[in-house]
Amino acid sequence: MNPILQLTRRLVEAPFVPEIDGIRLRHYAGPEDIAVWLDLRRRAFARQRLGVGAWDERDFAREFLEKPWWRHDAMWFAETRRMPSASCEPVGTITLARRGASPDEKPVIHWLAVAPGFRRHGLGRMLVATVESAVWRAGQRQVWLETHSGWQEAAKLYAALGYEQVQAG
């Protein structure tokens, strides 16, 4: 059995992006966000034993910055303030990738990560809806993603959001 699940969802109406009290979204702001993303990825996948190893700045560059589809405004960070005077803490991230050549390119959810203490509070749903909304505004009506079959939490989230497995063939 292939450990990678390929999923898709058709968008039939403009996605609603829920707001979460105390959470703000922002785009990738530059090289200083590489360490932020790497730390968030480490925290989000710390308990996963399948398909996740340690990464550094070179891995980030290969995965994002060196890709022809990369754009800073296609990566979002969700941040919160734990206390009114505290600085923002990154608690989630998602990226919109593009696979294939125009005009047949597919919009793909790439690297959804939510810090463990912020799961099951709607943050993953908000991040996915943010990507879906960007896809909708671009005039496309289907979103794709891949996840590891062993990542049951992720598979359950995507199923709850209406994503269905693509049948090989």
Coordinates of N, CA, C and O in Angstrom, one line a residue, residues 9 11 15-18 93-94 109 112 122-135 143 145 157-158 161 163:
R9 N -10.5 18.2 -3.3 CA -11.8 18.8 -2.9 C -12.2 19.8 -4.0 O -11.5 20.7 -4.4
L11 N -14.4 23.0 -5.0 CA -15.0 24.1 -4.4 C -16.2 24.5 -5.2 O -16.2 24.8 -6.3
P15 N -15.1 29.9 -0.3 CA -14.9 29.4 1.0 C -15.0 30.5 2.1 O -14.7 31.6 1.8
F16 N -15.6 30.1 3.2 CA -15.7 31.0 4.4 C -14.4 30.8 5.2 O -14.1 29.6 5.6
V17 N -13.7 31.8 5.5 CA -12.5 31.7 6.4 C -12.9 32.2 7.8 O -13.2 33.4 8.0
P18 N -13.0 31.2 8.7 CA -13.4 31.6 10.0 C -12.3 32.4 10.7 O -11.2 32.3 10.4
T93 N 0.9 27.1 10.2 CA 1.4 27.6 8.9 C 0.8 26.7 7.8 O 0.4 25.5 8.0
I94 N 0.7 27.3 6.6 CA 0.2 26.5 5.4 C 0.8 27.3 4.2 O 1.0 28.5 4.3
I109 N -2.4 22.2 -1.4 CA -2.0 22.5 -0.1 C -0.7 21.9 0.2 O -0.5 20.7 0.0
L112 N 0.8 21.9 5.8 CA -0.1 22.4 6.9 C 0.5 21.9 8.1 O 0.8 20.7 8.3
G122 N -10.0 24.8 15.7 CA -10.3 25.4 14.4 C -9.2 26.0 13.6 O -9.4 26.6 12.5
L123 N -8.0 25.9 14.1 CA -6.9 26.6 13.4 C -6.6 25.9 12.1 O -6.3 26.6 11.1
G124 N -6.5 24.6 12.1 CA -6.3 23.9 10.8 C -7.4 24.2 9.8 O -7.1 24.5 8.6
R125 N -8.6 24.2 10.3 CA -9.7 24.6 9.4 C -9.6 26.0 8.8 O -9.8 26.2 7.6
M126 N -9.2 26.9 9.7 CA -9.0 28.3 9.2 C -7.8 28.4 8.2 O -8.0 29.1 7.2
L127 N -6.7 27.7 8.4 CA -5.6 27.7 7.5 C -6.0 27.1 6.1 O -5.7 27.7 5.1
V128 N -6.7 26.0 6.2 CA -7.1 25.3 4.9 C -8.1 26.2 4.2 O -8.0 26.4 2.9
A129 N -9.0 26.8 4.9 CA -10.0 27.8 4.2 C -9.3 29.0 3.6 O -9.7 29.5 2.6
T130 N -8.2 29.4 4.2 CA -7.4 30.5 3.7 C -6.8 30.2 2.3 O -6.9 31.0 1.4
V131 N -6.3 29.0 2.2 CA -5.7 28.5 0.9 C -6.9 28.3 -0.1 O -6.8 28.8 -1.2
E132 N -8.0 27.7 0.4 CA -9.1 27.5 -0.5 C -9.6 28.9 -1.0 O -10.0 29.0 -2.2
S133 N -9.7 29.8 -0.2 CA -10.1 31.2 -0.6 C -9.2 31.8 -1.6 O -9.7 32.4 -2.6
A134 N -7.9 31.6 -1.5 CA -7.0 32.1 -2.5 C -7.1 31.4 -3.8 O -7.1 32.0 -4.9
V135 N -7.4 30.1 -3.7 CA -7.6 29.3 -5.0 C -8.9 29.8 -5.6 O -8.9 30.0 -6.9
V143 N -8.9 21.9 -5.2 CA -7.7 21.9 -4.4 C -7.2 20.5 -4.2 O -8.1 19.6 -4.0
L145 N -4.1 17.9 -2.3 CA -3.1 17.7 -1.3 C -2.6 16.3 -1.1 O -3.2 15.4 -1.7
L157 N -8.9 15.3 9.7 CA -9.2 16.7 9.4 C -9.6 16.9 8.0 O -10.6 17.5 7.7
Y158 N -8.8 16.4 7.1 CA -9.1 16.6 5.7 C -10.5 16.0 5.3 O -11.2 16.5 4.5
L161 N -13.2 18.1 6.3 CA -13.3 19.3 5.5 C -13.8 19.0 4.1 O -13.9 19.9 3.2
Y163 N -12.5 16.6 1.9 CA -11.5 16.1 0.9 C -11.7 14.6 0.8 O -11.9 13.9 1.7

